[in-house]
PDB file of C-alpha atoms and ligand atoms in Angstrom:
ATOM      1  CA  MET A   1     202.750 -94.334 113.984  1.00  0.00           C
ATOM      2  CA  LYS A   2     204.392 -93.506 111.127  1.00  0.00           C
ATOM      3  CA  TYR A   3     206.193 -96.242 109.972  1.00  0.00           C
ATOM      4  CA  GLU A   4     209.993 -96.165 108.356  1.00  0.00           C
ATOM      5  CA  LEU A   5     211.380 -99.698 108.413  1.00  0.00           C
ATOM      6  CA  ILE A   6     208.843-102.984 107.413  1.00  0.00           C
ATOM      7  CA  LEU A   7     210.421-106.518 108.599  1.00  0.00           C
ATOM      8  CA  PHE A   8     208.725-109.291 106.099  1.00  0.00           C
ATOM      9  CA  ASP A   9     209.121-112.589 107.064  1.00  0.00           C
ATOM     10  CA  ALA A  10     210.171-114.058 103.521  1.00  0.00           C
ATOM     11  CA  ASP A  11     208.107-118.222 103.022  1.00  0.00           C
ATOM     12  CA  GLY A  12     204.750-118.253 102.996  1.00  0.00           C
ATOM     13  CA  THR A  13     204.864-114.318 103.165  1.00  0.00           C
ATOM     14  CA  LEU A  14     206.996-113.156 100.091  1.00  0.00           C
ATOM     15  CA  PHE A  15     207.942-116.387  98.534  1.00  0.00           C
ATOM     16  CA  ASP A  16     205.491-119.339  98.114  1.00  0.00           C
ATOM     17  CA  TYR A  17     207.640-122.063  99.950  1.00  0.00           C
ATOM     18  CA  ASP A  18     204.971-125.026  99.224  1.00  0.00           C
ATOM     19  CA  ARG A  19     205.651-125.066  96.119  1.00  0.00           C
ATOM     20  CA  ALA A  20     209.630-124.851  95.628  1.00  0.00           C
ATOM     21  CA  GLU A  21     209.604-127.992  98.841  1.00  0.00           C
ATOM     22  CA  ARG A  22     207.346-130.285  96.868  1.00  0.00           C
ATOM     23  CA  ARG A  23     209.002-129.510  93.330  1.00  0.00           C
ATOM     24  CA  ALA A  24     212.292-129.894  95.639  1.00  0.00           C
ATOM     25  CA  LEU A  25     211.418-133.559  97.122  1.00  0.00           C
ATOM     26  CA  GLU A  26     209.959-135.045  94.513  1.00  0.00           C
ATOM     27  CA  GLU A  27     213.090-134.093  92.161  1.00  0.00           C
ATOM     28  CA  ALA A  28     214.557-135.455  94.536  1.00  0.00           C
ATOM     29  CA  CYS A  29     212.682-138.784  95.326  1.00  0.00           C
ATOM     30  CA  ARG A  30     213.251-139.321  91.330  1.00  0.00           C
ATOM     31  CA  GLN A  31     216.680-138.766  91.601  1.00  0.00           C
ATOM     32  CA  HIS A  32     217.431-141.225  94.454  1.00  0.00           C
ATOM     33  CA  GLY A  33     214.813-143.873  93.083  1.00  0.00           C
ATOM     34  CA  LEU A  34     211.644-143.304  95.828  1.00  0.00           C
ATOM     35  CA  GLU A  35     208.405-143.032  94.643  1.00  0.00           C
ATOM     36  CA  TYR A  36     206.975-139.447  95.375  1.00  0.00           C
ATOM     37  CA  ASN A  37     203.362-139.445  96.073  1.00  0.00           C
ATOM     38  CA  GLU A  38     200.804-135.878  98.448  1.00  0.00           C
ATOM     39  CA  GLN A  39     201.313-139.101 101.742  1.00  0.00           C
ATOM     40  CA  LEU A  40     205.280-138.746 101.704  1.00  0.00           C
ATOM     41  CA  LEU A  41     204.912-134.809 101.241  1.00  0.00           C
ATOM     42  CA  GLU A  42     201.852-134.996 103.770  1.00  0.00           C
ATOM     43  CA  GLN A  43     205.109-136.961 106.138  1.00  0.00           C
ATOM     44  CA  TYR A  44     207.465-134.916 104.968  1.00  0.00           C
ATOM     45  CA  ARG A  45     205.832-131.987 106.197  1.00  0.00           C
ATOM     46  CA  ARG A  46     204.727-133.511 109.710  1.00  0.00           C
ATOM     47  CA  ILE A  47     208.226-134.066 110.144  1.00  0.00           C
ATOM     48  CA  ASN A  48     209.780-131.551 108.346  1.00  0.00           C
ATOM     49  CA  SER A  49     207.571-129.185 110.767  1.00  0.00           C
ATOM     50  CA  ALA A  50     208.140-130.209 114.458  1.00  0.00           C
ATOM     51  CA  LEU A  51     212.285-130.170 114.117  1.00  0.00           C
ATOM     52  CA  TRP A  52     211.477-126.033 112.540  1.00  0.00           C
ATOM     53  CA  ARG A  53     209.410-126.347 115.941  1.00  0.00           C
ATOM     54  CA  GLN A  54     212.685-126.665 117.909  1.00  0.00           C
ATOM     55  CA  LEU A  55     214.620-124.838 116.111  1.00  0.00           C
ATOM     56  CA  GLU A  56     212.295-121.849 117.689  1.00  0.00           C
ATOM     57  CA  GLU A  57     212.166-123.442 120.599  1.00  0.00           C
ATOM     58  CA  GLY A  58     216.464-123.345 120.155  1.00  0.00           C
ATOM     59  CA  LEU A  59     216.767-126.800 120.846  1.00  0.00           C
ATOM     60  CA  LEU A  60     218.068-127.762 117.233  1.00  0.00           C
ATOM     61  CA  THR A  61     220.249-125.769 114.586  1.00  0.00           C
ATOM     62  CA  SER A  62     219.216-126.013 111.069  1.00  0.00           C
ATOM     63  CA  ALA A  63     222.571-127.044 109.982  1.00  0.00           C
ATOM     64  CA  GLU A  64     220.947-130.891 112.238  1.00  0.00           C
ATOM     65  CA  ILE A  65     217.911-130.133 110.793  1.00  0.00           C
ATOM     66  CA  ARG A  66     218.620-130.914 106.979  1.00  0.00           C
ATOM     67  CA  VAL A  67     219.030-134.345 106.987  1.00  0.00           C
ATOM     68  CA  GLU A  68     217.749-135.072 110.478  1.00  0.00           C
ATOM     69  CA  ARG A  69     214.956-134.281 108.563  1.00  0.00           C
ATOM     70  CA  PHE A  70     215.614-136.977 105.765  1.00  0.00           C
ATOM     71  CA  ARG A  71     216.887-139.601 107.674  1.00  0.00           C
ATOM     72  CA  SER A  72     213.089-139.984 109.983  1.00  0.00           C
ATOM     73  CA  LEU A  73     211.293-139.561 106.401  1.00  0.00           C
ATOM     74  CA  LEU A  74     213.099-142.430 105.200  1.00  0.00           C
ATOM     75  CA  ARG A  75     213.171-144.308 108.628  1.00  0.00           C
ATOM     76  CA  GLU A  76     209.039-143.849 108.616  1.00  0.00           C
ATOM     77  CA  ILE A  77     208.976-145.502 104.863  1.00  0.00           C
ATOM     78  CA  GLY A  78     211.474-148.138 105.067  1.00  0.00           C
ATOM     79  CA  SER A  79     214.118-147.184 103.362  1.00  0.00           C
ATOM     80  CA  GLY A  80     217.358-147.973 102.730  1.00  0.00           C
ATOM     81  CA  ALA A  81     218.412-144.246 100.980  1.00  0.00           C
ATOM     82  CA  SER A  82     221.071-142.651 101.764  1.00  0.00           C
ATOM     83  CA  ALA A  83     219.903-139.584 104.451  1.00  0.00           C
ATOM     84  CA  PRO A  84     223.046-137.141 103.557  1.00  0.00           C
ATOM     85  CA  GLY A  85     222.789-137.616  99.623  1.00  0.00           C
ATOM     86  CA  LEU A  86     218.881-137.128  99.727  1.00  0.00           C
ATOM     87  CA  ALA A  87     218.915-133.964 102.074  1.00  0.00           C
ATOM     88  CA  GLU A  88     221.440-132.331  99.536  1.00  0.00           C
ATOM     89  CA  ASP A  89     219.592-133.055  96.155  1.00  0.00           C
ATOM     90  CA  TYR A  90     216.639-131.781  97.971  1.00  0.00           C
ATOM     91  CA  LEU A  91     218.368-128.236  98.870  1.00  0.00           C
ATOM     92  CA  SER A  92     220.008-127.635  95.354  1.00  0.00           C
ATOM     93  CA  TYR A  93     216.902-128.384  94.037  1.00  0.00           C
ATOM     94  CA  LEU A  94     214.972-126.253  96.607  1.00  0.00           C
ATOM     95  CA  ALA A  95     217.528-123.685  96.252  1.00  0.00           C
ATOM     96  CA  GLU A  96     216.301-123.038  92.485  1.00  0.00           C
ATOM     97  CA  GLY A  97     212.417-122.611  93.810  1.00  0.00           C
ATOM     98  CA  SER A  98     211.891-119.180  93.235  1.00  0.00           C
ATOM     99  CA  TYR A  99     208.419-118.421  93.463  1.00  0.00           C
ATOM    100  CA  LEU A 100     206.662-115.721  94.655  1.00  0.00           C
ATOM    101  CA  ILE A 101     202.756-114.932  96.819  1.00  0.00           C
ATOM    102  CA  ASP A 102     200.661-112.965  94.514  1.00  0.00           C
ATOM    103  CA  GLY A 103     200.777-110.083  95.484  1.00  0.00           C
ATOM    104  CA  ALA A 104     203.892-109.980  96.790  1.00  0.00           C
ATOM    105  CA  GLU A 105     206.738-108.410  93.752  1.00  0.00           C
ATOM    106  CA  GLU A 106     203.839-105.674  93.634  1.00  0.00           C
ATOM    107  CA  ILE A 107     203.007-104.413  97.405  1.00  0.00           C
ATOM    108  CA  CYS A 108     207.452-104.688  97.375  1.00  0.00           C
ATOM    109  CA  ARG A 109     207.758-101.891  94.703  1.00  0.00           C
ATOM    110  CA  HIS A 110     204.827 -99.743  95.370  1.00  0.00           C
ATOM    111  CA  LEU A 111     206.106 -99.666  99.654  1.00  0.00           C
ATOM    112  CA  ALA A 112     209.564 -99.795  98.664  1.00  0.00           C
ATOM    113  CA  SER A 113     209.412 -95.787  97.361  1.00  0.00           C
ATOM    114  CA  ASN A 114     208.564 -94.701 100.816  1.00  0.00           C
ATOM    115  CA  TYR A 115     209.954 -97.370 103.438  1.00  0.00           C
ATOM    116  CA  ARG A 116     212.603 -99.115 104.032  1.00  0.00           C
ATOM    117  CA  LEU A 117     212.125-102.927 103.850  1.00  0.00           C
ATOM    118  CA  ALA A 118     214.072-106.155 104.332  1.00  0.00           C
ATOM    119  CA  ILE A 119     213.576-109.919 104.964  1.00  0.00           C
ATOM    120  CA  LEU A 120     214.223-111.667 108.333  1.00  0.00           C
ATOM    121  CA  THR A 121     214.401-114.914 107.184  1.00  0.00           C
ATOM    122  CA  ASN A 122     215.057-117.938 109.627  1.00  0.00           C
ATOM    123  CA  GLY A 123     216.058-121.087 106.766  1.00  0.00           C
ATOM    124  CA  ILE A 124     219.343-122.651 105.219  1.00  0.00           C
ATOM    125  CA  GLN A 125     221.939-119.854 104.125  1.00  0.00           C
ATOM    126  CA  GLU A 126     222.696-120.832 100.488  1.00  0.00           C
ATOM    127  CA  VAL A 127     218.626-121.883 100.020  1.00  0.00           C
ATOM    128  CA  GLN A 128     217.257-118.429 100.994  1.00  0.00           C
ATOM    129  CA  THR A 129     220.006-116.561  99.461  1.00  0.00           C
ATOM    130  CA  SER A 130     220.146-118.300  96.287  1.00  0.00           C
ATOM    131  CA  ARG A 131     216.151-118.126  95.817  1.00  0.00           C
ATOM    132  CA  PHE A 132     215.698-114.164  96.794  1.00  0.00           C
ATOM    133  CA  GLN A 133     218.873-113.532  94.212  1.00  0.00           C
ATOM    134  CA  ALA A 134     216.539-115.210  91.383  1.00  0.00           C
ATOM    135  CA  SER A 135     213.978-113.182  92.303  1.00  0.00           C
ATOM    136  CA  PRO A 136     212.229-109.710  90.819  1.00  0.00           C
ATOM    137  CA  LEU A 137     212.148-108.262  94.751  1.00  0.00           C
ATOM    138  CA  VAL A 138     215.802-108.006  94.835  1.00  0.00           C
ATOM    139  CA  PRO A 139     215.829-104.256  94.195  1.00  0.00           C
ATOM    140  CA  TYR A 140     213.383-103.069  96.787  1.00  0.00           C
ATOM    141  CA  ILE A 141     214.839-105.227  99.593  1.00  0.00           C
ATOM    142  CA  ASP A 142     217.396-103.467 101.788  1.00  0.00           C
ATOM    143  CA  LYS A 143     218.848-106.514 103.306  1.00  0.00           C
ATOM    144  CA  LEU A 144     218.411-110.095 103.637  1.00  0.00           C
ATOM    145  CA  ILE A 145     218.931-111.557 107.098  1.00  0.00           C
ATOM    146  CA  ILE A 146     218.795-115.262 107.230  1.00  0.00           C
ATOM    147  CA  SER A 147     219.310-117.409 111.490  1.00  0.00           C
ATOM    148  CA  GLU A 148     221.858-120.105 109.874  1.00  0.00           C
ATOM    149  CA  GLU A 149     223.851-116.552 109.379  1.00  0.00           C
ATOM    150  CA  VAL A 150     223.008-114.982 112.592  1.00  0.00           C
ATOM    151  CA  GLY A 151     223.321-117.794 114.754  1.00  0.00           C
ATOM    152  CA  PHE A 152     219.446-116.541 116.125  1.00  0.00           C
ATOM    153  CA  SER A 153     216.272-117.703 115.289  1.00  0.00           C
ATOM    154  CA  LYS A 154     213.184-115.737 115.375  1.00  0.00           C
ATOM    155  CA  PRO A 155     211.497-115.423 117.740  1.00  0.00           C
ATOM    156  CA  ARG A 156     214.702-114.338 119.296  1.00  0.00           C
ATOM    157  CA  PRO A 157     215.186-111.201 119.812  1.00  0.00           C
ATOM    158  CA  GLU A 158     219.070-111.705 118.923  1.00  0.00           C
ATOM    159  CA  ILE A 159     217.824-111.701 115.599  1.00  0.00           C
ATOM    160  CA  PHE A 160     216.048-108.880 115.477  1.00  0.00           C
ATOM    161  CA  GLU A 161     218.892-106.847 117.224  1.00  0.00           C
ATOM    162  CA  TYR A 162     220.882-107.732 114.970  1.00  0.00           C
ATOM    163  CA  ALA A 163     219.100-107.183 111.648  1.00  0.00           C
ATOM    164  CA  MET A 164     218.201-103.485 113.373  1.00  0.00           C
ATOM    165  CA  ASP A 165     221.701-102.873 113.919  1.00  0.00           C
ATOM    166  CA  ALA A 166     222.438-104.356 109.942  1.00  0.00           C
ATOM    167  CA  LEU A 167     219.939-101.897 108.719  1.00  0.00           C
ATOM    168  CA  ASP A 168     221.226 -99.092 111.027  1.00  0.00           C
ATOM    169  CA  HIS A 169     218.195 -98.095 112.095  1.00  0.00           C
ATOM    170  CA  ARG A 170     217.455 -97.842 116.386  1.00  0.00           C
ATOM    171  CA  CYS A 171     213.488 -96.697 116.350  1.00  0.00           C
ATOM    172  CA  ARG A 172     211.633 -99.895 117.313  1.00  0.00           C
ATOM    173  CA  GLN A 173     207.959 -97.332 116.909  1.00  0.00           C
ATOM    174  CA  THR A 174     208.392 -97.140 113.458  1.00  0.00           C
ATOM    175  CA  THR A 175     209.253-100.914 112.699  1.00  0.00           C
ATOM    176  CA  MET A 176     206.603-103.526 111.996  1.00  0.00           C
ATOM    177  CA  ILE A 177     207.398-106.824 110.917  1.00  0.00           C
ATOM    178  CA  VAL A 178     204.901-108.886 108.179  1.00  0.00           C
ATOM    179  CA  GLY A 179     204.758-112.523 108.591  1.00  0.00           C
ATOM    180  CA  ASP A 180     202.881-115.724 108.748  1.00  0.00           C
ATOM    181  CA  SER A 181     203.920-117.460 111.514  1.00  0.00           C
ATOM    182  CA  LEU A 182     202.203-116.785 114.954  1.00  0.00           C
ATOM    183  CA  THR A 183     205.464-118.530 116.367  1.00  0.00           C
ATOM    184  CA  SER A 184     207.914-116.763 115.302  1.00  0.00           C
ATOM    185  CA  ASP A 185     207.173-113.848 113.298  1.00  0.00           C
ATOM    186  CA  MET A 186     204.101-112.638 115.480  1.00  0.00           C
ATOM    187  CA  ARG A 187     205.825-112.905 119.089  1.00  0.00           C
ATOM    188  CA  GLY A 188     209.048-112.233 118.036  1.00  0.00           C
ATOM    189  CA  GLY A 189     207.542-108.693 116.880  1.00  0.00           C
ATOM    190  CA  ILE A 190     205.682-108.411 120.274  1.00  0.00           C
ATOM    191  CA  ASN A 191     208.902-109.590 121.888  1.00  0.00           C
ATOM    192  CA  TYR A 192     211.116-107.232 120.531  1.00  0.00           C
ATOM    193  CA  GLY A 193     208.376-104.374 120.903  1.00  0.00           C
ATOM    194  CA  ILE A 194     207.688-103.500 117.505  1.00  0.00           C
ATOM    195  CA  ALA A 195     204.643-103.718 115.605  1.00  0.00           C
ATOM    196  CA  THR A 196     203.514-107.170 114.482  1.00  0.00           C
ATOM    197  CA  CYS A 197     201.361-106.921 110.843  1.00  0.00           C
ATOM    198  CA  TRP A 198     199.645-110.427 110.707  1.00  0.00           C
ATOM    199  CA  TYR A 199     199.163-112.640 107.183  1.00  0.00           C
ATOM    200  CA  ASN A 200     196.718-114.352 107.873  1.00  0.00           C
ATOM    201  CA  PRO A 201     196.055-116.300 104.057  1.00  0.00           C
ATOM    202  CA  ASN A 202     193.895-119.252 105.840  1.00  0.00           C
ATOM    203  CA  GLY A 203     191.372-117.698 108.085  1.00  0.00           C
ATOM    204  CA  ARG A 204     193.248-118.952 110.844  1.00  0.00           C
ATOM    205  CA  GLU A 205     192.621-118.485 114.379  1.00  0.00           C
ATOM    206  CA  ASN A 206     194.520-116.141 116.702  1.00  0.00           C
ATOM    207  CA  ASP A 207     194.899-119.141 119.307  1.00  0.00           C
ATOM    208  CA  MET A 208     198.878-117.207 120.946  1.00  0.00           C
ATOM    209  CA  GLY A 209     196.813-116.144 124.041  1.00  0.00           C
ATOM    210  CA  PHE A 210     198.478-112.491 122.536  1.00  0.00           C
ATOM    211  CA  GLU A 211     197.190-110.122 120.347  1.00  0.00           C
ATOM    212  CA  VAL A 212     199.041-108.802 116.576  1.00  0.00           C
ATOM    213  CA  ASP A 213     198.621-104.622 115.857  1.00  0.00           C
ATOM    214  CA  HIS A 214     197.447-105.739 112.579  1.00  0.00           C
ATOM    215  CA  GLU A 215     195.881-108.770 110.525  1.00  0.00           C
ATOM    216  CA  ILE A 216     196.008-108.989 106.658  1.00  0.00           C
ATOM    217  CA  CYS A 217     194.470-111.601 104.251  1.00  0.00           C
ATOM    218  CA  SER A 218     196.057-110.791 101.336  1.00  0.00           C
ATOM    219  CA  LEU A 219     199.420-108.604 100.954  1.00  0.00           C
ATOM    220  CA  ASP A 220     197.935-105.752  98.504  1.00  0.00           C
ATOM    221  CA  GLN A 221     196.170-105.087 102.084  1.00  0.00           C
ATOM    222  CA  LEU A 222     199.475-103.893 103.454  1.00  0.00           C
ATOM    223  CA  ALA A 223     198.401-100.611 101.372  1.00  0.00           C
ATOM    224  CA  ARG A 224     196.207 -99.254 103.511  1.00  0.00           C
ATOM    225  CA  ILE A 225     197.505-100.274 107.390  1.00  0.00           C
ATOM    226  CA  LEU A 226     200.848 -98.221 106.168  1.00  0.00           C
TER     227      LEU A 226
HETATM  228 MG1   MG B   1     207.046-117.451 106.915  1.00  0.00          MG
END
């Protein structure tokens, strides 16, 4: 099948979210007089990913996650710091964290001459927009579609439908999603009926009970599929 449109996930696929998150948490903690260390980062990540999984299931909104993750974290460490204040500072530092995954710029530049490229991300609007705008990917990406703006998150078909409409591309057979998440990107792509390419740099096992069409461990391998 000749693909025409490639939908990329942003975080963990094109953007190094771990690095942006670590820096933002460290800066926000400093701002609020909290001691930052690796254990705190791990605690925060555990709380945050549990909340994002609830978002994928439609149980929470990203607006609720913004403050709730810090409310839980501060409760766990027994701190009286302000959750809304910490959340706000964290987000503004996060919005400055535009770091790319190795090979992201090269593969987008390479593919942009033959394919339409777009980004489909579950995330907070101002954070994702600002990180994208500060990146060198801007000239290669037709559209940045953010779940918070659409009102639906991956893996829901509505966000895929919204993307296809926004890009004026009707043909699912010529569309592929590339992403690192089995629960949002791959499940979403399969449910919507487009091709799937799992970016799996750490060699994780697929225990989801469905098959993906392609699997890559580095972004340059996309050039071999396309
Ligand atoms: Mg991701």
